[in-house]
XYZ file of C-alpha atoms in Angstrom:
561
model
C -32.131 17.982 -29.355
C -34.778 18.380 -26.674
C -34.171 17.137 -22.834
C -37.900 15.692 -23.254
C -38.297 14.604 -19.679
C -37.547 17.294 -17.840
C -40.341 19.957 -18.899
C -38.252 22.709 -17.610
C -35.577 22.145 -20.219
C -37.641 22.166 -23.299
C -37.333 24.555 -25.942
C -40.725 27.083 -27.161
C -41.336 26.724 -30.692
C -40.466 29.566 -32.083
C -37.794 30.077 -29.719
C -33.810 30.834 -31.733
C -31.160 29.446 -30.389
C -29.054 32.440 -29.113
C -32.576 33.799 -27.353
C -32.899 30.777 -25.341
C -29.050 30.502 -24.760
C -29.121 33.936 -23.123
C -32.532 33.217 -20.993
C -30.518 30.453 -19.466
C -27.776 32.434 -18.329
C -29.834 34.596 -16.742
C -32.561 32.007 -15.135
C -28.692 29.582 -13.826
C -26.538 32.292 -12.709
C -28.558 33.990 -10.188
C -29.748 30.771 -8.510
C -26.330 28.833 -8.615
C -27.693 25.895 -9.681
C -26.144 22.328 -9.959
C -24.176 21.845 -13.482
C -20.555 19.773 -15.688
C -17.870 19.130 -18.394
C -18.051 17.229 -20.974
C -17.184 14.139 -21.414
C -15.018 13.299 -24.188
C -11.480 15.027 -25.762
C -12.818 16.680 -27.838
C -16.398 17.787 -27.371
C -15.106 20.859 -24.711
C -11.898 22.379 -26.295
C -8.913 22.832 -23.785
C -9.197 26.149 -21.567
C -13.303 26.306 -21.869
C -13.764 25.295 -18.334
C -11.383 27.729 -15.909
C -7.937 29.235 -16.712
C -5.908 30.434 -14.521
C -7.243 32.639 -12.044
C -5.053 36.151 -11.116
C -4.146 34.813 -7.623
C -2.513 32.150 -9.336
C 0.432 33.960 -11.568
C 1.676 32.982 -14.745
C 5.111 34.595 -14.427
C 6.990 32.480 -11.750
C 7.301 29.260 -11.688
C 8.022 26.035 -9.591
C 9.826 23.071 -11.626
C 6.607 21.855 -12.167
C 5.113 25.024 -13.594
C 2.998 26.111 -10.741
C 3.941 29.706 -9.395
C 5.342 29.007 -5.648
C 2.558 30.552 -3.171
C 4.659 33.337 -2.024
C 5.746 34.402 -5.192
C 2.289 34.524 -6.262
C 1.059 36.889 -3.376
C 3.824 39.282 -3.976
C 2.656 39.765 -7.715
C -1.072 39.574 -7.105
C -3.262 43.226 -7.773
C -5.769 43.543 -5.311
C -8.981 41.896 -7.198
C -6.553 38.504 -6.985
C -6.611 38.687 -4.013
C -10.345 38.810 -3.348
C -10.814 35.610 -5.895
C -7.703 33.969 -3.760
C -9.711 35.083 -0.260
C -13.102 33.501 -1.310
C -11.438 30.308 -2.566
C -9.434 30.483 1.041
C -13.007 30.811 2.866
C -14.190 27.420 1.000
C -16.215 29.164 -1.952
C -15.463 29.877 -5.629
C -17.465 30.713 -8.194
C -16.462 31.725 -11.994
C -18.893 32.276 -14.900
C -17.732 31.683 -18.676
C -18.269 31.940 -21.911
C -17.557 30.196 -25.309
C -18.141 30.973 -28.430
C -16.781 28.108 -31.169
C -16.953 27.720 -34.677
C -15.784 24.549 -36.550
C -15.871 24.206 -40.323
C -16.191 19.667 -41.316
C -16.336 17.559 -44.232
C -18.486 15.227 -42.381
C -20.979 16.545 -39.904
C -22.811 13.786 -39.282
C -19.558 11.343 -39.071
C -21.265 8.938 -41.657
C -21.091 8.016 -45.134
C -22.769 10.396 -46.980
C -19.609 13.408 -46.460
C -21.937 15.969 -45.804
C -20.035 19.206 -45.173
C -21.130 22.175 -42.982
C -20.051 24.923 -40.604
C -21.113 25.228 -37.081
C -21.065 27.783 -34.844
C -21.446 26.859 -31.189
C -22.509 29.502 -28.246
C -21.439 27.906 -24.969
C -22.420 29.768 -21.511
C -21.138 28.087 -17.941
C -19.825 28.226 -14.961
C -18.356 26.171 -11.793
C -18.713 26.087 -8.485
C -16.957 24.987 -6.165
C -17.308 24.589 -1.815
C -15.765 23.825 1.081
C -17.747 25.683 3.797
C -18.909 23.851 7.094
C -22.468 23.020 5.831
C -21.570 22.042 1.656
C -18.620 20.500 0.496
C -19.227 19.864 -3.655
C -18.337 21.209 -7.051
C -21.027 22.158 -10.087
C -19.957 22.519 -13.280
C -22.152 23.717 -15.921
C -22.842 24.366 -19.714
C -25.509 25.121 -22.006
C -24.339 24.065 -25.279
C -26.480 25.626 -28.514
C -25.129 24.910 -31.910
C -26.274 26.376 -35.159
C -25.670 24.917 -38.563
C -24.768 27.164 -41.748
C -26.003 24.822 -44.756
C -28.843 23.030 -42.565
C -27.746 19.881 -42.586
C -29.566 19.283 -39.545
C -32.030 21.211 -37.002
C -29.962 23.678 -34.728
C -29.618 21.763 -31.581
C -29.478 23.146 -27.570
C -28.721 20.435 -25.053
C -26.851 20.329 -21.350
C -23.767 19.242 -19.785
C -23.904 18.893 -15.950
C -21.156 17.396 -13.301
C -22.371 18.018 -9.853
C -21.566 16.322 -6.814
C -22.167 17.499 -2.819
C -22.773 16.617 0.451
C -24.772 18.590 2.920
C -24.314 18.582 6.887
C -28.212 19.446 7.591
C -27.034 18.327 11.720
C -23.615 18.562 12.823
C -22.263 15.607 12.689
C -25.266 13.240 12.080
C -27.389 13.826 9.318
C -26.053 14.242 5.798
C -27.683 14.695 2.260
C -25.649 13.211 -0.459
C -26.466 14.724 -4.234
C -25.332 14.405 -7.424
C -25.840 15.369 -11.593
C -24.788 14.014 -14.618
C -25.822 15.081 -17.844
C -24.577 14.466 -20.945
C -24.762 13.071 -24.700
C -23.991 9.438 -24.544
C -23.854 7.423 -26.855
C -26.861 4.923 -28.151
C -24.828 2.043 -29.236
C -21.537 1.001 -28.611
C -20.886 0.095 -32.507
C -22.176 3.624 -33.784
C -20.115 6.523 -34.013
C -18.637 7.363 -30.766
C -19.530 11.031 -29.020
C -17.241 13.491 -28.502
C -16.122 14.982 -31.924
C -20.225 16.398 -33.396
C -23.780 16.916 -32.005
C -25.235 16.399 -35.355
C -24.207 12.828 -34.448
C -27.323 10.368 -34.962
C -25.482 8.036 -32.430
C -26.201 10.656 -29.040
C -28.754 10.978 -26.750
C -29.020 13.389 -24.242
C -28.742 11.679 -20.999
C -29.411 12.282 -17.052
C -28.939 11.096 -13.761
C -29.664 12.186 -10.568
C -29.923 10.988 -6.953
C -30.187 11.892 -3.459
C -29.250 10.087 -0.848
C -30.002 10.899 3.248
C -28.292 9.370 5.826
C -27.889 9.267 9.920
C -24.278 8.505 11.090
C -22.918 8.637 14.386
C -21.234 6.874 17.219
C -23.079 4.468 20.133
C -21.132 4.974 23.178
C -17.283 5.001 23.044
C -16.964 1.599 20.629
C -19.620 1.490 17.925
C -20.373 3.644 14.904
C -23.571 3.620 12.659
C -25.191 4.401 9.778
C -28.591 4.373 8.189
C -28.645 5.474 4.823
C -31.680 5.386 1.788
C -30.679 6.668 -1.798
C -32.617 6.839 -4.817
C -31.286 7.067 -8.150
C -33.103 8.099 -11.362
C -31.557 7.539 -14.987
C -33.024 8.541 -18.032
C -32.510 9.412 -21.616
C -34.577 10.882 -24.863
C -33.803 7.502 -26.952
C -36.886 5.781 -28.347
C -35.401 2.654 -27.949
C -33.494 3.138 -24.578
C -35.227 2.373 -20.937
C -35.412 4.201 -18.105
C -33.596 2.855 -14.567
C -34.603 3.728 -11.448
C -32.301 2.518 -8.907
C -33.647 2.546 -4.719
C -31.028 1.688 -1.914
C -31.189 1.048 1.568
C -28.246 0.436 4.488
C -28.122 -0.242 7.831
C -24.426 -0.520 9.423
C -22.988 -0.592 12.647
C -19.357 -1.226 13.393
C -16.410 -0.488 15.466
C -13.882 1.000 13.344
C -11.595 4.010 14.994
C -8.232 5.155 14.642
C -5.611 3.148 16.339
C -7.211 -0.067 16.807
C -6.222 -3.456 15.396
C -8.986 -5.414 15.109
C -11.749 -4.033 13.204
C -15.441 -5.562 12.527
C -18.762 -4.691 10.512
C -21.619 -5.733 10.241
C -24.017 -4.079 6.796
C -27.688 -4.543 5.643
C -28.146 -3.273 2.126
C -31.369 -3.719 -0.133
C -31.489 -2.424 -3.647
C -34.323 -2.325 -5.784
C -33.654 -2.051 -9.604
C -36.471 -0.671 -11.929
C -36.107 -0.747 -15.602
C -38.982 1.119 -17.609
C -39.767 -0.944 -20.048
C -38.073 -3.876 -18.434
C -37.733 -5.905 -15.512
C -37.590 -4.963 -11.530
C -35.065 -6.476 -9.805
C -34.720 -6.974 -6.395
C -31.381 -7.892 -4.541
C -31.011 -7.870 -0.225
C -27.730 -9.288 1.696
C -26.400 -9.506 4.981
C -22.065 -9.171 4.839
C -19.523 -9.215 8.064
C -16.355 -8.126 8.042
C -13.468 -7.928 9.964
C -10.281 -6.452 8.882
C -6.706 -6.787 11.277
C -3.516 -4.419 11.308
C -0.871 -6.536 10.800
C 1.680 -3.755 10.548
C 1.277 -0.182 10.365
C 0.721 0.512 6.691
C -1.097 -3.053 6.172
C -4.164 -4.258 7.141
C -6.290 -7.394 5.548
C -9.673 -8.277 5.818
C -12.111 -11.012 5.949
C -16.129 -10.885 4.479
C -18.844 -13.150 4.851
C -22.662 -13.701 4.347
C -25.509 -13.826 2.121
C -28.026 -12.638 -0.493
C -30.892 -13.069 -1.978
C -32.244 -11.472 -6.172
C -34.028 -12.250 -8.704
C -31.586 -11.283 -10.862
C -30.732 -14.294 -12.673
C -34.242 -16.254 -12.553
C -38.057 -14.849 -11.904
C -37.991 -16.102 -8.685
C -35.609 -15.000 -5.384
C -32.378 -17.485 -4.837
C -30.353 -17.518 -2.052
C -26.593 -17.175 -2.401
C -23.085 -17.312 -0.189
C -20.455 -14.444 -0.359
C -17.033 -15.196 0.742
C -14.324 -12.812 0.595
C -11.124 -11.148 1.566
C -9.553 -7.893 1.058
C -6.701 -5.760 1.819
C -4.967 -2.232 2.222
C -1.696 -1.396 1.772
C 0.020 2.365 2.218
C 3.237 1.994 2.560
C 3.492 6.260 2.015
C 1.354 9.098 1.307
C 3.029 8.491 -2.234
C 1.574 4.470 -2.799
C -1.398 2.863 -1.864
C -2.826 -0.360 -3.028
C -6.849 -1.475 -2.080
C -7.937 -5.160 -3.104
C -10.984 -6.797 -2.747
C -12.335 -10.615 -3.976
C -15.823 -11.699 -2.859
C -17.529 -14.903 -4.960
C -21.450 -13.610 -5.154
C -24.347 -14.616 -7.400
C -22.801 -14.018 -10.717
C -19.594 -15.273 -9.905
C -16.260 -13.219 -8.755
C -16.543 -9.877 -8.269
C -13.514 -7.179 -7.122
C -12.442 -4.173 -6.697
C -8.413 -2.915 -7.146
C -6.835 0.493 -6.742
C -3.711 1.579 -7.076
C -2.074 4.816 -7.082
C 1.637 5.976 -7.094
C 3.145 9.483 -6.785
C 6.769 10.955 -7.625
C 7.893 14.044 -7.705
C 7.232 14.674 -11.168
C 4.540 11.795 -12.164
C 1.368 10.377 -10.821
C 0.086 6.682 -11.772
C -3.281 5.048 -11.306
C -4.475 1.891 -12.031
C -8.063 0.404 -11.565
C -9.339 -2.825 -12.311
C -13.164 -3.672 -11.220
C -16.120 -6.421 -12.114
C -19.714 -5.252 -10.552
C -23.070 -5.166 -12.114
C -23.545 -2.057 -13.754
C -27.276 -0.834 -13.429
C -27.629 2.229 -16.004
C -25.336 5.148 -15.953
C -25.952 5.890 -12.674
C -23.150 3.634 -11.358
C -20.442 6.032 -12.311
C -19.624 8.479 -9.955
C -19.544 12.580 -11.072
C -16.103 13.698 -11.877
C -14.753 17.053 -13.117
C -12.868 14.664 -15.639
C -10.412 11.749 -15.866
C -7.174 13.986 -16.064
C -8.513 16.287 -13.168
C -9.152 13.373 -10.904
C -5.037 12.579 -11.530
C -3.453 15.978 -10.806
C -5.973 16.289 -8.062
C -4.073 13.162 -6.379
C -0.883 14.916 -7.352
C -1.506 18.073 -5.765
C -2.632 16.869 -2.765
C 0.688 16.851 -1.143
C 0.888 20.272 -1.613
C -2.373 21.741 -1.174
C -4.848 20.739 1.923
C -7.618 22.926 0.704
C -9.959 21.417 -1.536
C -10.740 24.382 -3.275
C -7.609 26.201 -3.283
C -5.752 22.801 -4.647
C -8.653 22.879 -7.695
C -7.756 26.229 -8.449
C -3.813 24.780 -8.911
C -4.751 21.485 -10.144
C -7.204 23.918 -13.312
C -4.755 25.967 -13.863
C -1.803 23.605 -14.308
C -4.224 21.562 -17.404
C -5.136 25.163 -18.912
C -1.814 26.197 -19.159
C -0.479 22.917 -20.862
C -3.551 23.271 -23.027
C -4.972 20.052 -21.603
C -8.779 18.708 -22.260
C -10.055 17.876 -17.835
C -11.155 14.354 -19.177
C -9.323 11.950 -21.192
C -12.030 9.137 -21.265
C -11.392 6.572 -23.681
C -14.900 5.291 -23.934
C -18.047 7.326 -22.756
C -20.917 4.483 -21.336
C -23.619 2.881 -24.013
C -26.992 3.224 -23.356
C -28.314 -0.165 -21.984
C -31.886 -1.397 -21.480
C -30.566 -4.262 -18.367
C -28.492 -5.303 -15.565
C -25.098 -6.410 -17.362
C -21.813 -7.876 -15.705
C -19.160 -5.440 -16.535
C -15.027 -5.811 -15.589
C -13.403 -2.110 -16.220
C -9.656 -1.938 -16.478
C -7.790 1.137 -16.761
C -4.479 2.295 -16.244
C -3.499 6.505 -16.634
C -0.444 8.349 -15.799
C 0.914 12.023 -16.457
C 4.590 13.072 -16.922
C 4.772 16.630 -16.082
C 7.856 18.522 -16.799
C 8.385 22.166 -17.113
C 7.401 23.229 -20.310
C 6.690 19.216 -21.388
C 4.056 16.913 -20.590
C 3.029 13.453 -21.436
C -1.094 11.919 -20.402
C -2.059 8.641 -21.126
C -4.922 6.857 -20.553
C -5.274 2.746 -21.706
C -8.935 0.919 -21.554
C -10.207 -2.675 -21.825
C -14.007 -3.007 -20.767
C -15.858 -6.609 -21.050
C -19.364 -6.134 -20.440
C -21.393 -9.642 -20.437
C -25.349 -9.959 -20.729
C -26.772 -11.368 -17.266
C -29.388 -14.680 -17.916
C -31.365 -15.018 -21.630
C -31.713 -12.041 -23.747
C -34.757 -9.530 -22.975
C -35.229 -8.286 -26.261
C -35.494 -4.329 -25.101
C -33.580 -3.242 -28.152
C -30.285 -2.432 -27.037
C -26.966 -3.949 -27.899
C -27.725 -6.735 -25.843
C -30.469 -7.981 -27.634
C -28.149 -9.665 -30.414
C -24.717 -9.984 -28.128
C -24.125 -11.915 -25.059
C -20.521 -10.109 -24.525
C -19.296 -6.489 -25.911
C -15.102 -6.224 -25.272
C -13.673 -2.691 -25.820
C -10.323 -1.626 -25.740
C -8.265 1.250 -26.580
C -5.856 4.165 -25.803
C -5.512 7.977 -25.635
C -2.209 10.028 -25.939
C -1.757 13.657 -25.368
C 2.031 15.238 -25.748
C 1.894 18.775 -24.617
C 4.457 21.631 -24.912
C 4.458 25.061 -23.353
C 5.904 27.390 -26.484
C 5.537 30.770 -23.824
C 3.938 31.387 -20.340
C 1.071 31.563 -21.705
C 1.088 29.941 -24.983
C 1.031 25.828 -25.539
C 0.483 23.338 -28.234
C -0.497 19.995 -28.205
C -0.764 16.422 -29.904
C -3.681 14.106 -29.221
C -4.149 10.673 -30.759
C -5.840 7.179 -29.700
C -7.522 3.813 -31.018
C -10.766 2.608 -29.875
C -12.353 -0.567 -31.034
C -15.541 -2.826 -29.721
C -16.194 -6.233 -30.817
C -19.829 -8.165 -30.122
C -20.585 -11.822 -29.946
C -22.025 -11.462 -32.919
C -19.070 -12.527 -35.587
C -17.857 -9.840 -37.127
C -19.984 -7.118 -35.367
C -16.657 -4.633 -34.453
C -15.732 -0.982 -35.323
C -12.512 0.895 -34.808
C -11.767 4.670 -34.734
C -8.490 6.674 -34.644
C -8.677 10.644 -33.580
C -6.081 12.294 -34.460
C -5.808 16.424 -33.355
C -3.110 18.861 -32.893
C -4.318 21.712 -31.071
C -2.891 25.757 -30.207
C -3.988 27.306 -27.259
C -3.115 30.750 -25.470
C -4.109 33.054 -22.907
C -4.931 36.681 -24.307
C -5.548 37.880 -20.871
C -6.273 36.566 -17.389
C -9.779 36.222 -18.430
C -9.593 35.487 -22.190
C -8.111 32.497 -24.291
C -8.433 31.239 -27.481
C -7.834 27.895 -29.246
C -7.616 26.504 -32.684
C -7.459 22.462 -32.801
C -7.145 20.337 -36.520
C -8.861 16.880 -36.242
C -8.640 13.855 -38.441
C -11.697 11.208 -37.198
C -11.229 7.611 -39.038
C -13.529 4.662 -38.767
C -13.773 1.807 -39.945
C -15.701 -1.894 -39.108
C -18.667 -3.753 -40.250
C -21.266 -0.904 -39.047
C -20.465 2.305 -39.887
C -17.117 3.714 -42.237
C -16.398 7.234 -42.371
C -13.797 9.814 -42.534
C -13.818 13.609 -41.185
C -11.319 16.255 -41.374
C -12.251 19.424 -39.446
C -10.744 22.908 -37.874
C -12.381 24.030 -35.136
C -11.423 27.572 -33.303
C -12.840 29.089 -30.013
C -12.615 31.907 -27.628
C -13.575 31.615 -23.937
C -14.191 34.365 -21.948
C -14.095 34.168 -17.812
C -15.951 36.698 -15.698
């Protein structure tokens, strides 16, 4: 699969897989590029991204299976140290390398059971920094695959997370940037990414944006910000458009520590250009004004207006009315509401997170218009984000606590994300309410993930007719679950249990699918540098699209440099 529109990506005729694989190394590595993980369980096997790194020990432990940071120094040779004093001076850097080879009865996760080997050659690295002018992360992989019986072309494609901001002026003007690319999937009823690239159902996929802004204080009271972003999302599906998304703010408020009364004031314009499609246009003028009514609780009032063409050719004018709240009764709990009545109706926003001394729990629950991919935010992966929220109560640093927070998932043999449902390509605007709820359980040697899903995503006005999903459904619900049970045999050694159930059902009646994964994985660390990883899978769908079965073994080694 070719990243057609980027010309820099695009493979020579002529060109084998492993040749190009190894020009990309060398063309990334020197220049430290932007780059990802994965998406999906079990696209990336566990331990390809980092394992542990020397400075962080594998012999001593803390009840929750972290060596204790002076044990760790007394046991670390010197070259630990050096990794442990560039992570300390805000930058890290690690190079890897995969090589995985699964053997399926059903490469192309359809009905014909077509069998095949493929062998997989997967070069990467991540970055990550916390110096004084770029705070970020970049994870990266070039993924080439080769297949033994040609059931399809060899394929070379991308995976990118990348996400930074850049202090060009002390404390004034900032450059927001971030990557994502990915396979996605085409249509929410095909067969979902994640398990095979010879999948018909995946697109490579890419978004990027930039985003400068001025902030700063006016006198003693007032703080401001002028911000423009543009956004750019676009995929090598036929029958997929292009979005280009263009933003605009202009703020000024008096929010500071200590006060009780807080106000706002924003300006925000947002131009939405879908290629084929329509342009969409949406401005608004919101107040707020939040007050402390203890401590550890403060509420909030919004009000104002808008104006898009989002819902008829011409511009209407609409009333938003809202409230909100914050609540952080701890460093361990916090709880963030927010209700506003717009255009479309209600929109919100709820988070809620809760931390013991053995468990972390997050809940989300949100309805926004979703234009394109671009609206979710770059993430090292859905487990990472969790532990990251864990570890902050023991680690300041940023990078230092991503060393601890890697190293904790790669020695419980843990995939970074456990997404439940990767984003369908869409063609339009849509109304979309995301609910999720994840916690982890982290014992010792024992650990329990979870991660449970329900997405309604609702057509906005008539149908369009661009081809996608929507042009047949006025509503797609999805809902579903992932478990993984961990357990650490050795130090180094761990296996693991994954299973789940996703299903989506359109408008259409009976237009729904449903697939189980079911994979029990072995993973261990043959060095500091080296680990390697055997996972069985057992894929079953079933609905009124596409039925299919797959039973595969897949085994990889990953090499860190």
């Amino acid at each position: 699969m070719v990243f057609t529109h980027l010309p820099w990506l695009r493979r020579p005729e002529g060109t084998s897989v492993a040749t190009l694989v190894l020009a990309s190394v060398s063309a990334f590595l020197p220049h430290i590029a932007m780059g990802q993980a994965t998406d999906g369980m079990a696209l990336q096997p566990p331990g390809t991204a980092i394992a542990p790194p020397d400075g962080l020990g594998l012999a001593t432990e803390s009840p929750l299976g972290v060596p204790a940071p002076k044990e760790r120094a007394q046991a670390e040779p010197q070259s630990t140290k050096a990794l442990a004093d560039s992570g300390r001076r805000g930058f890290w850097l690690e190079p890897r390398l995969t090589v995985q080879h699964t053997v399926t009865n059903n490469v192309r996760l359809d009905t014909t059971n077509t069998s095949d080997q493929v062998t997989e050659l997967i070069p990467g690295f991540r970055l990550l920094s916390n110096t004084a002018r770029v705070k970020g992360f970049a994870d990266y992989s070039l993924r080439g695959a080769h297949y033994w019986k040609n059931t399809t072309s060899d394929k070379i494609w991308h995976d990118l997370r990348a996400k930074a901001v850049v202090e060009a002026i002390d404390n004034w003007f900032f450059v927001d940037l971030y990557g994502v690319v990915s396979l996605q999937p085409i249509s929410v009823f095909g067969s979902p990414g994640g398990f095979t690239p010879a999948n018909s159902n995946l697109a490579q996929t890419s978004t990027f944006a930039i985003s400068p802004y001025l902030k700063g204080r006016i006198g003693s009271e007032m703080d401001y910000e002028a911000r423009y972003s543009v956004r750019d999302t676009r995929t090598d599906a036929n029958n997929r458009a292009a979005v280009t998304v263009y933003d605009g703010l202009l703020h000024v408020g008096n929010r500071s520590p200590g006060q009780i009364v807080w106000w706002a004031v924003d300006a925000t314009q947002q131009t939405s250009d879908f290629s084929p499609g329509r342009r969409i246009d949406t401005t608004a003028l919101r107040g707020r004004i939040s007050y402390a009514i203890t401590p550890h609780l403060r509420l909030s009032g919004i009000g104002g207006v808008e104006s898009t063409n989002q819902l008829t050719p011409n511009q209407q004018s609409h009333n938003i009315v809202g409230f909100g709240g914050d609540w952080q009764p701890s460093e361990r709990t916090r709880l963030f509401f927010e209700r506003e009545n717009r255009y479309f109706g209600e929109s919100h926003s709820v988070e809620f997170e809760h931390r013991t001394p053995l468990t972390v729990w997050r809940y989300t629950d949100r309805r926004r218009i979703s234009n394109g991919l671009g609206a979710q935010s770059p993430s090292l992966g859905s487990l990472y984000d969790l532990l990251n929220g864990f570890y902050s109560r023991v680690e300041s640093d940023p990078v230092q606590r991503a060393l601890l927070v890697q190293a904790d998932i790669d020695r419980r043999g843990l995939p970074a994300n456990m997404q439940v449902f990767q984003d369908f390509l869409t063609s339009q605007s849509i109304l979309q309410r995301v609910q999720q709820l994840s916690f982890a359980i982290l014992g010792q040697r024992n650990s329990v993930t979870m991660v449970v899903s329900r997405i309604n995503s609702r057509q906005l006005g008539g149908a369009l007719g661009l081809g996608d999903d929507f042009a047949t459904n006025t509503q797609i619900r999805q809902h579903g679950w992932n478990l993984i049970l961990a357990h650490r045999l050795t130090v180094n050694a761990s296996i693991s249990a994954s299973l789940g159930d996703m299903r989506s059902v359109g408008s259409v009646p009976g237009l729904a699918t449903r697939t189980r994964p079911y994979i029990l994985g072995w993973n261990t660390l043959l060095t500091r540098q080296t680990n390697v990883g055997i996972q069985l899978r057992r894929v079953l769908s079933d609905g009124s699209v596409n039925r299919y079965g797959e039973s595969a073994i897949m085994g990889f080694v990953t090499h860190r440099f």
